[in-house]
C-alpha cells in the first residue's frame, strides 16, 4: 500500500512538472491580442483622418462662418 508521504511527494513532483511545462506552452491569446491592438489603431487612424477631412470640407463649404453659433441662430440672423 502507498503511504501518504509517497502520494504527497508524487503529487508535488507532478505539479512541479506541469508548472514547468506551462511556461513552454504557446500562448493562444497573444496573437489575438496583437490583432485586436492593430485593428483598434487602424480604426483610430481612420477616425482621425475622417475628422480632418470633415473639418476641411466644412471650412470649404461654410467659408469663414463661426462654427460655434447654433444653426437656428444663424437662420434667424438671415431673416
PDB file of C-alpha atoms in Angstrom:
ATOM      1  CA  UNK A   1       0.000   0.000   0.000  1.00  0.00           C
ATOM      2  CA  UNK A   2       1.152   3.528  -0.815  1.00  0.00           C
ATOM      3  CA  UNK A   3       1.837   5.743   2.131  1.00  0.00           C
ATOM      4  CA  UNK A   4       0.558   9.269   2.389  1.00  0.00           C
ATOM      5  CA  UNK A   5       4.087  10.663   2.239  1.00  0.00           C
ATOM      6  CA  UNK A   6       4.751   8.860  -1.054  1.00  0.00           C
ATOM      7  CA  UNK A   7       1.452  10.075  -2.522  1.00  0.00           C
ATOM      8  CA  UNK A   8       2.186  13.674  -1.498  1.00  0.00           C
ATOM      9  CA  UNK A   9       5.695  13.518  -2.970  1.00  0.00           C
ATOM     10  CA  UNK A  10       4.302  12.117  -6.254  1.00  0.00           C
ATOM     11  CA  UNK A  11       1.589  14.774  -6.445  1.00  0.00           C
ATOM     12  CA  UNK A  12       4.018  17.562  -5.591  1.00  0.00           C
ATOM     13  CA  UNK A  13       6.553  16.420  -8.209  1.00  0.00           C
ATOM     14  CA  UNK A  14       3.764  16.064 -10.784  1.00  0.00           C
ATOM     15  CA  UNK A  15       2.599  19.611 -10.043  1.00  0.00           C
ATOM     16  CA  UNK A  16       6.147  20.931 -10.500  1.00  0.00           C
ATOM     17  CA  UNK A  17       6.414  19.166 -13.871  1.00  0.00           C
ATOM     18  CA  UNK A  18       3.092  20.652 -15.001  1.00  0.00           C
ATOM     19  CA  UNK A  19       4.149  24.091 -13.795  1.00  0.00           C
ATOM     20  CA  UNK A  20       7.401  23.928 -15.791  1.00  0.00           C
ATOM     21  CA  UNK A  21       5.559  22.682 -18.893  1.00  0.00           C
ATOM     22  CA  UNK A  22       3.124  25.582 -18.668  1.00  0.00           C
ATOM     23  CA  UNK A  23       5.966  28.009 -19.433  1.00  0.00           C
ATOM     24  CA  UNK A  24       6.724  26.237 -22.708  1.00  0.00           C
ATOM     25  CA  UNK A  25       3.120  26.112 -23.861  1.00  0.00           C
ATOM     26  CA  UNK A  26       2.259  28.524 -26.683  1.00  0.00           C
ATOM     27  CA  UNK A  27       0.153  31.488 -25.613  1.00  0.00           C
ATOM     28  CA  UNK A  28      -3.060  31.176 -27.619  1.00  0.00           C
ATOM     29  CA  UNK A  29      -4.312  34.677 -26.885  1.00  0.00           C
ATOM     30  CA  UNK A  30      -1.101  36.568 -27.694  1.00  0.00           C
ATOM     31  CA  UNK A  31      -1.782  36.613 -31.440  1.00  0.00           C
ATOM     32  CA  UNK A  32      -5.426  37.564 -30.898  1.00  0.00           C
ATOM     33  CA  UNK A  33      -4.409  40.414 -28.612  1.00  0.00           C
ATOM     34  CA  UNK A  34      -1.956  41.700 -31.232  1.00  0.00           C
ATOM     35  CA  UNK A  35      -4.641  41.600 -33.926  1.00  0.00           C
ATOM     36  CA  UNK A  36      -7.107  43.488 -31.726  1.00  0.00           C
ATOM     37  CA  UNK A  37      -4.483  46.141 -30.933  1.00  0.00           C
ATOM     38  CA  UNK A  38      -3.689  46.584 -34.630  1.00  0.00           C
ATOM     39  CA  UNK A  39      -7.369  46.814 -35.505  1.00  0.00           C
ATOM     40  CA  UNK A  40      -8.044  49.426 -32.837  1.00  0.00           C
ATOM     41  CA  UNK A  41      -5.078  51.502 -34.044  1.00  0.00           C
ATOM     42  CA  UNK A  42      -6.343  51.331 -37.631  1.00  0.00           C
ATOM     43  CA  UNK A  43      -9.822  52.432 -36.561  1.00  0.00           C
ATOM     44  CA  UNK A  44      -8.416  55.346 -34.566  1.00  0.00           C
ATOM     45  CA  UNK A  45      -6.261  56.443 -37.514  1.00  0.00           C
ATOM     46  CA  UNK A  46      -9.190  56.275 -39.924  1.00  0.00           C
ATOM     47  CA  UNK A  47     -11.367  58.185 -37.486  1.00  0.00           C
ATOM     48  CA  UNK A  48      -8.728  60.912 -37.191  1.00  0.00           C
ATOM     49  CA  UNK A  49      -8.352  61.152 -40.975  1.00  0.00           C
ATOM     50  CA  UNK A  50     -12.130  61.366 -41.453  1.00  0.00           C
ATOM     51  CA  UNK A  51     -12.381  64.127 -38.869  1.00  0.00           C
ATOM     52  CA  UNK A  52      -9.627  66.063 -40.628  1.00  0.00           C
ATOM     53  CA  UNK A  53     -11.382  65.679 -43.988  1.00  0.00           C
ATOM     54  CA  UNK A  54     -14.717  66.728 -42.492  1.00  0.00           C
ATOM     55  CA  UNK A  55     -13.123  69.830 -40.999  1.00  0.00           C
ATOM     56  CA  UNK A  56     -11.613  70.771 -44.365  1.00  0.00           C
ATOM     57  CA  UNK A  57     -14.949  70.202 -46.111  1.00  0.00           C
ATOM     58  CA  UNK A  58     -16.807  72.284 -43.535  1.00  0.00           C
ATOM     59  CA  UNK A  59     -14.316  75.113 -43.939  1.00  0.00           C
ATOM     60  CA  UNK A  60     -14.644  74.992 -47.721  1.00  0.00           C
ATOM     61  CA  UNK A  61     -18.435  74.855 -47.709  1.00  0.00           C
ATOM     62  CA  UNK A  62     -19.156  77.312 -44.942  1.00  0.00           C
ATOM     63  CA  UNK A  63     -16.296  79.729 -45.518  1.00  0.00           C
ATOM     64  CA  UNK A  64     -15.352  81.849 -42.570  1.00  0.00           C
ATOM     65  CA  UNK A  65     -18.622  81.408 -40.684  1.00  0.00           C
ATOM     66  CA  UNK A  66     -18.381  80.844 -36.962  1.00  0.00           C
ATOM     67  CA  UNK A  67     -18.944  77.149 -36.154  1.00  0.00           C
ATOM     68  CA  UNK A  68     -19.840  77.822 -32.538  1.00  0.00           C
ATOM     69  CA  UNK A  69     -23.086  79.628 -33.381  1.00  0.00           C
ATOM     70  CA  UNK A  70     -26.000  77.192 -33.440  1.00  0.00           C
ATOM     71  CA  UNK A  71     -27.723  76.676 -36.781  1.00  0.00           C
ATOM     72  CA  UNK A  72     -31.101  78.064 -35.622  1.00  0.00           C
ATOM     73  CA  UNK A  73     -29.422  81.340 -34.555  1.00  0.00           C
ATOM     74  CA  UNK A  74     -27.694  81.654 -37.921  1.00  0.00           C
ATOM     75  CA  UNK A  75     -31.007  81.124 -39.683  1.00  0.00           C
ATOM     76  CA  UNK A  76     -32.718  83.743 -37.512  1.00  0.00           C
ATOM     77  CA  UNK A  77     -29.980  86.307 -38.284  1.00  0.00           C
ATOM     78  CA  UNK A  78     -30.583  85.915 -42.042  1.00  0.00           C
ATOM     79  CA  UNK A  79     -34.313  86.743 -41.762  1.00  0.00           C
TER      80      UNK A  79
END
